[in-house]
Coordinates of C-alpha atoms in Angstrom, one line a residue:
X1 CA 55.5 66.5 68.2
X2 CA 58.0 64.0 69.7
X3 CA 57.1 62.1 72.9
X4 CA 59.7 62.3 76.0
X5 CA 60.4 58.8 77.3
X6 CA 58.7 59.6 80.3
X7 CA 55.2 60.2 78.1
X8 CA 55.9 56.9 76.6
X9 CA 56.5 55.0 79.9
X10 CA 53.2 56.4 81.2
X11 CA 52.1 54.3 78.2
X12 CA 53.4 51.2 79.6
X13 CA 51.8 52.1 83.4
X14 CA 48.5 52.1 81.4
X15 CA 49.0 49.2 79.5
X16 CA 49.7 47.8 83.3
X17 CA 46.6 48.8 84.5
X18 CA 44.4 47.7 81.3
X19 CA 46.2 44.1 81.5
X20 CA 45.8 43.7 85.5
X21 CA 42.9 41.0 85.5
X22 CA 43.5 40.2 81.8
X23 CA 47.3 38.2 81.7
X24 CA 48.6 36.6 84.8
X25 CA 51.0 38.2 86.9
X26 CA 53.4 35.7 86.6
X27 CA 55.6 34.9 90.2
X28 CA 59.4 35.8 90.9
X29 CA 61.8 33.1 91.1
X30 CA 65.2 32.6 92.9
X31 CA 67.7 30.0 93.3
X32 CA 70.5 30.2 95.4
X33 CA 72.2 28.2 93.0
X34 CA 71.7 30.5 90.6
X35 CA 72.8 33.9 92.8
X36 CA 76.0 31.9 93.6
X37 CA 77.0 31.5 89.7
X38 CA 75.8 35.1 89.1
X39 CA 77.8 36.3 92.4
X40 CA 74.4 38.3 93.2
X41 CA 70.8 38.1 93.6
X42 CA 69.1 36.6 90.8
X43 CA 64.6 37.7 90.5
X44 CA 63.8 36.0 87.7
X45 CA 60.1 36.6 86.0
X46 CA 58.9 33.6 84.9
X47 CA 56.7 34.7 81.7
X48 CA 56.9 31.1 80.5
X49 CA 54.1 31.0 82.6
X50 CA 52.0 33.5 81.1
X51 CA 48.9 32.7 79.2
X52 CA 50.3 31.4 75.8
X53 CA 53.3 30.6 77.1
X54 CA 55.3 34.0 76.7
X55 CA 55.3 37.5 77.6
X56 CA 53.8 38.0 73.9
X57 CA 50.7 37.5 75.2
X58 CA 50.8 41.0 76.9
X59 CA 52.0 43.4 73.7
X60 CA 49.3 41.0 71.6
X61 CA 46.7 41.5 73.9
X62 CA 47.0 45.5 74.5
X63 CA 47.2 45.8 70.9
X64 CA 44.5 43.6 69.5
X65 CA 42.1 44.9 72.1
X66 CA 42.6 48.4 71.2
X67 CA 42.1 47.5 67.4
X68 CA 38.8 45.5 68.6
X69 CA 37.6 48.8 70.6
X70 CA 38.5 50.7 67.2
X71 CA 36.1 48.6 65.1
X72 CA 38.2 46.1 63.3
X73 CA 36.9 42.6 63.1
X74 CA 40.0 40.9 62.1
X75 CA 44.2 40.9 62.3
X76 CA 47.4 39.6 61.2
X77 CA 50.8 39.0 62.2
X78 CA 53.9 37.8 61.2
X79 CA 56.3 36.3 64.2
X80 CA 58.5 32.9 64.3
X81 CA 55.8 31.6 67.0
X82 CA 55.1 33.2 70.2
X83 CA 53.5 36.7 69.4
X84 CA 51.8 34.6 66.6
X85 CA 50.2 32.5 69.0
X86 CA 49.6 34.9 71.6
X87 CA 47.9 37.5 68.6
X88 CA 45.7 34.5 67.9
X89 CA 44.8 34.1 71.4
X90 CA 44.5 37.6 72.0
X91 CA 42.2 37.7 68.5
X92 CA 40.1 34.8 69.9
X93 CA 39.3 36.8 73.5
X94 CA 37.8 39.8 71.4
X95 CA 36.0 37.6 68.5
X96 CA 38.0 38.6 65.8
X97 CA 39.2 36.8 62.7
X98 CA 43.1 35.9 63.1
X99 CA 45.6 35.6 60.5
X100 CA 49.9 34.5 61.1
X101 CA 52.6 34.0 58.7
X102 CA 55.2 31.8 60.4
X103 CA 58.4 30.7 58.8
X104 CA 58.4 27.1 57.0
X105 CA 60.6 26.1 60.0
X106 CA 58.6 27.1 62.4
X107 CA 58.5 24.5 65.9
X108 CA 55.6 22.7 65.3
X109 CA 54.6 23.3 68.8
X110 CA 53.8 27.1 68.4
X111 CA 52.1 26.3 64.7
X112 CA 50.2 23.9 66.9
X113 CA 48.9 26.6 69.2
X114 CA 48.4 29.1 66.6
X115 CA 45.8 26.7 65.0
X116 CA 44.2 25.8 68.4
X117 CA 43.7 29.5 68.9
X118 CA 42.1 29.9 65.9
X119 CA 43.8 31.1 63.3
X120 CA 44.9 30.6 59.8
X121 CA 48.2 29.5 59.4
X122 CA 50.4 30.7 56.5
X123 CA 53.9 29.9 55.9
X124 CA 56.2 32.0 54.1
X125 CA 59.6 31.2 53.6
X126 CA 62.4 31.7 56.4
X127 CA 63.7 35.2 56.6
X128 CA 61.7 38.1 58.7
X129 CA 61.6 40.4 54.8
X130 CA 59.4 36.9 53.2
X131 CA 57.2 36.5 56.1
X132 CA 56.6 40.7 56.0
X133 CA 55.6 41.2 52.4
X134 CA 53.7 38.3 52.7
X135 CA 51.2 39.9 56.2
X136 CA 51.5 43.0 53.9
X137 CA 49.7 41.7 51.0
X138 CA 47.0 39.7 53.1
X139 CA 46.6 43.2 55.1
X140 CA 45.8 44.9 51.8
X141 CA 43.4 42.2 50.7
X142 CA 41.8 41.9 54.0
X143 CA 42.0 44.9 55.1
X144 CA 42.5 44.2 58.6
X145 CA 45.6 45.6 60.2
X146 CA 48.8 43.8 60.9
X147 CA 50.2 43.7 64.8
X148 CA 53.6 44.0 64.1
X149 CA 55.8 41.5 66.4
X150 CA 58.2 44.4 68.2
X151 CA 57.4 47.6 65.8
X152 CA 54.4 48.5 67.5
X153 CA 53.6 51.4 70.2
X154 CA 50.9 49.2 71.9
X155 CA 53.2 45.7 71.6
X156 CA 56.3 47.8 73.3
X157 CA 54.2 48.8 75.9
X158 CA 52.4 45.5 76.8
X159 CA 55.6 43.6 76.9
X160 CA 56.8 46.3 79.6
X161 CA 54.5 45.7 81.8
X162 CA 56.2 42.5 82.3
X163 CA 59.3 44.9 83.5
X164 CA 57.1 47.0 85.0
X165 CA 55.6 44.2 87.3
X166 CA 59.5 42.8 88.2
X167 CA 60.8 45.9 89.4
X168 CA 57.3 46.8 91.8
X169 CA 57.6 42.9 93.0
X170 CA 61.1 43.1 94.0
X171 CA 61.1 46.9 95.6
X172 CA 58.2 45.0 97.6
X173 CA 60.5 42.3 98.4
X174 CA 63.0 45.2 99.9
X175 CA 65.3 43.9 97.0
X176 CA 64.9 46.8 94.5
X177 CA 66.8 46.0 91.0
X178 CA 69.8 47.5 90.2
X179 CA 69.7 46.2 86.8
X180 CA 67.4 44.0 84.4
X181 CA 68.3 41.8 81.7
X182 CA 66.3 40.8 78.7
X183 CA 66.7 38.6 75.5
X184 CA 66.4 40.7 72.1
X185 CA 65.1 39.6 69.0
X186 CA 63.5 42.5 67.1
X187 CA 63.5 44.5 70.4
X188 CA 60.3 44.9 71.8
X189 CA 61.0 43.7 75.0
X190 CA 64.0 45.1 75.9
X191 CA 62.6 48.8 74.6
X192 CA 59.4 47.9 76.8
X193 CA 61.7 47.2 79.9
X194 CA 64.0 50.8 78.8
X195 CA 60.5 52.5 79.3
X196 CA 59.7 50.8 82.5
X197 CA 62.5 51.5 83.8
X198 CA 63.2 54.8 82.8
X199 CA 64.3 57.7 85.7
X200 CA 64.9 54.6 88.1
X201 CA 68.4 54.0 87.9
X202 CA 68.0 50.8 86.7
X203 CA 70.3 49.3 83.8
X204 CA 68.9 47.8 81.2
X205 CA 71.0 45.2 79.5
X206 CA 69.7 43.3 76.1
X207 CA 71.0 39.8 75.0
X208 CA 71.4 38.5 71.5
X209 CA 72.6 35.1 70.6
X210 CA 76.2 35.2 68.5
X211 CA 75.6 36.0 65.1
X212 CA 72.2 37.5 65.7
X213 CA 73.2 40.6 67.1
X214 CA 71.3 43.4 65.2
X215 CA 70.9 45.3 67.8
X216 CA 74.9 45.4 69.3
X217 CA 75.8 46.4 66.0
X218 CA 73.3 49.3 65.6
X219 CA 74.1 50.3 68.7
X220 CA 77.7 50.8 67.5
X221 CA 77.0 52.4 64.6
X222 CA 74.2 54.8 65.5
X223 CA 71.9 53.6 62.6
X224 CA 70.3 50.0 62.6
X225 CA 71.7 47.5 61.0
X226 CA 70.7 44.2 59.3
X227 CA 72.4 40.9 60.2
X228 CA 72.0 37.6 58.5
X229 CA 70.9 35.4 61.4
X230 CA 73.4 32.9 62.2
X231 CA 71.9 29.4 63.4
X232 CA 70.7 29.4 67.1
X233 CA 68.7 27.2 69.1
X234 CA 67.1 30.6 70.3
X235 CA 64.7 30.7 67.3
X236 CA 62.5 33.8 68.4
X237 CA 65.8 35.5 68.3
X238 CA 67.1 35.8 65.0
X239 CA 65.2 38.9 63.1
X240 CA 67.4 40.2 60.6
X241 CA 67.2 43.7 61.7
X242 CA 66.1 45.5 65.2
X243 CA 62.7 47.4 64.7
X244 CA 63.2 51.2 63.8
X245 CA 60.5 52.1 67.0
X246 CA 62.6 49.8 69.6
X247 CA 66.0 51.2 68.2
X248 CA 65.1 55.0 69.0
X249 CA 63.5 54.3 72.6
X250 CA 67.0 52.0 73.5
X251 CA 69.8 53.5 71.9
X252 CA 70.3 56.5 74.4
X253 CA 68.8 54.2 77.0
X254 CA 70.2 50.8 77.2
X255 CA 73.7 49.9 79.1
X256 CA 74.5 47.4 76.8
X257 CA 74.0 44.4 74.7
X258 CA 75.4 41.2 76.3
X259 CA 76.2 38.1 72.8
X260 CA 76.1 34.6 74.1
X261 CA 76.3 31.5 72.3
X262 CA 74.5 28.4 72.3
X263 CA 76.2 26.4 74.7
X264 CA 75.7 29.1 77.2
X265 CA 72.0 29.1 76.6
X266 CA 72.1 25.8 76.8
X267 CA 73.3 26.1 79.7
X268 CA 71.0 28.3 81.3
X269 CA 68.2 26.4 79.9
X270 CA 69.4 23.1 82.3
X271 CA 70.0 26.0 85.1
X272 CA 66.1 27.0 85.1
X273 CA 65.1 23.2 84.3
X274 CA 66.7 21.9 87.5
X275 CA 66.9 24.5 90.1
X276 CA 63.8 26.5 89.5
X277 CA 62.0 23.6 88.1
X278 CA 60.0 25.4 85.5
X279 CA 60.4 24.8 81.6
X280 CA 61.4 27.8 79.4
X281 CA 62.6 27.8 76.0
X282 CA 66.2 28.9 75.1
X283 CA 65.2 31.9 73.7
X284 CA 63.7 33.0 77.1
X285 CA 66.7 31.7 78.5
X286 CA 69.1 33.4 76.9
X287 CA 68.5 36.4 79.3
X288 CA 70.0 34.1 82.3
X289 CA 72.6 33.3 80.5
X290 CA 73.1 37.4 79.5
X291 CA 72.7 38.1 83.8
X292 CA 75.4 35.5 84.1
X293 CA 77.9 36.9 81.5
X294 CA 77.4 40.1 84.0
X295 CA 78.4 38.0 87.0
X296 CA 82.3 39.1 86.7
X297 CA 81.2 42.3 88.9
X298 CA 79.9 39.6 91.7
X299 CA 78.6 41.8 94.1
X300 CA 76.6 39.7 96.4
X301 CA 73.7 42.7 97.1
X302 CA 73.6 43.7 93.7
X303 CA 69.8 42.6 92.4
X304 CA 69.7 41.7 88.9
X305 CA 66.1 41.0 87.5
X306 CA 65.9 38.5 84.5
X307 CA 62.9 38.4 82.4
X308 CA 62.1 34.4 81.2
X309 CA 60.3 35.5 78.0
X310 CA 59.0 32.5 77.1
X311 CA 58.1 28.7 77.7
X312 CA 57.1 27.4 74.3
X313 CA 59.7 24.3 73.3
X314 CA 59.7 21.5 70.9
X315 CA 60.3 18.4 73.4
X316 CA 62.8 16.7 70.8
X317 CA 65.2 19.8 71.8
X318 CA 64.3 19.4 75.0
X319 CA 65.7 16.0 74.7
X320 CA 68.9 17.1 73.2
X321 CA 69.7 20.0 75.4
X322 CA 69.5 17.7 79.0
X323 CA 71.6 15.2 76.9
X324 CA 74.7 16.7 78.2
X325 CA 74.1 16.6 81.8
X326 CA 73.0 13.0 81.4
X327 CA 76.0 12.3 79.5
X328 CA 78.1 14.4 82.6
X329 CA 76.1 12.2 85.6
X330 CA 77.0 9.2 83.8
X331 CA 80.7 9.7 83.4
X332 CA 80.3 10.5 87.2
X333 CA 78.6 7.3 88.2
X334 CA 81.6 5.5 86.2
X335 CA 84.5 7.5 88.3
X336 CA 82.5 6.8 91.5

């Protein structure tokens, strides 16, 4: 029998309660800066904060403990990084044996906290089909179970309740959203957040860097479609294809799909840098830059909630991505 979104979003209040205690319940940020360029009121949820660095940790940690509670001693996922590590760390908390697949060009920063976790590290290749035959064949030899990255009941509704917890804190605040923005790479996320905000009113907008926009183009087609992910410096955005469970909670649920290229996440990276003063990668950035490509309405009480997915970034492109306001303050100093 098929489940009614409002069934499946009870999932996700669940998954909230199981988690309270277990994740941190990362704060809210503004910065009036930041409403000004948006032209409205800017709650951003700064996941970069969360135990293992992203909101992975939530979906990973809903999922593996169900699978501990079920018996299984071990588990093993495929991701470009973060629900990687946060499946190891996840694995770790409930003494099981944890197993990743990460691309060859994975940051070394997130292979680095994989391994600290725990886990064994294998690499396979760089496309999302490579690293997936590859869990598959150690799931069959193992036999413990893979935790898919967004394909996955309990992973959707873990990474909600990081949705869920943004639109209670800012009806709290007496700023209740009128829309919430979240990056997209296979679509967990973004279907999480449909389900926790479904029979609100709330718009759900997903963003995809240019090039890596599965999900826009299924949209417009009505069936999912594969992409050959352009080069980003978003890397946990570029899965070749949206996951089939995300695609049929989101495509009669989400407003839209909002592209933006690097230089705007770029951009938004050195936004969140220097006027919030917290450190999240692009790909977690990219939905600031997505809540800024809305800003043309600029309605000054519109509330638009942004989820910062992630903190986990190589400081070399740390480095390069503040070059260009150094470059920009130094051409000022030489005007002055």
């Amino acid at each position: 029998m098929t489940r009614t979104v409002g069934q499946v979003r009870a999932d996700v209040e669940e998954a909230s309660r199981w988690l309270a205690g277990r994740v941190v319940r990362t704060p809210v940020l503004r910065s009036p800066v930041i409403d000004e360029l948006a032209g409205a009121r800017v709650l951003l949820k700064a996941e970069n904060l969360q135990n293992g660095g992203s909101y992975k940790m939530r979906g990973a940690l809903r999922a593996v403990g169900r699978l501990a509670m079920a018996g299984h001693t071990g588990v093993i996922a495929q991701s470009t990084g973060n629900h990687a590590v946060a499946v190891a760390l996840a694995a770790r908390q409930h003494g099981l044996a944890a197993t990743v697949v990460l691309p060859v060009d994975a940051a070394s920063t997130k292979v680095d906290r994989a391994r600290a976790a725990g886990a064994r590290v294998v690499f396979a290749g760089t496309s999302v089909e490579e690293r997936v035959a590859v869990a598959n064949g150690l799931s069959d030899e193992s036999g413990h179970p893979v935790v898919d990255a967004y394909d996955h009941p309990d992973v959707i509704a873990g990474q909600g309740t990081a949705s869920l917890e943004l639109i209670e804190d800012a009806e709290r605040a007496g700023t209740p959203l009128d829309a919430l923005v979240v990056p997209v790479g296979g679509g967990g996320g973004v279907a999480g957040a449909c389900l926790a905000a479904a029979g609100s009113g709330i718009e759900v907008y997903g963003v995809e860097p240019v090039g890596c926009d599965s999900l826009a183009r299924s949209l417009a087609a009505g069936v999912r479609v594969p992409v050959t992910p352009a080069p980003t410096i978003a890397d946990g955005l570029r899965p070749s294809c949206v996951g089939e469970l995300p695609f049929a909670i989101v495509r009669d649920t989400l407003r839209g799909v909002v592209r933006v290229d690097d230089e705007e996440i770029a951009a938004a990276f050195r936004l969140i840098l220097t006027e919030l003063k917290v450190l999240a990668e692009p790909s977690g950035a990219a939905g600031l830059a997505g809540a800024l490509r809305l800003a043309p309405a600029r309605d000054r009480q519109r509330t638009v909630g942004v989820v910062l997915t992630g903190g986990n970034v190589e400081e070399a492109l740390v480095a390069r991505l503040m070059a260009p306001r150094s470059a920009d303050l130094a051409e000022e100093g030489a005007a002055a």
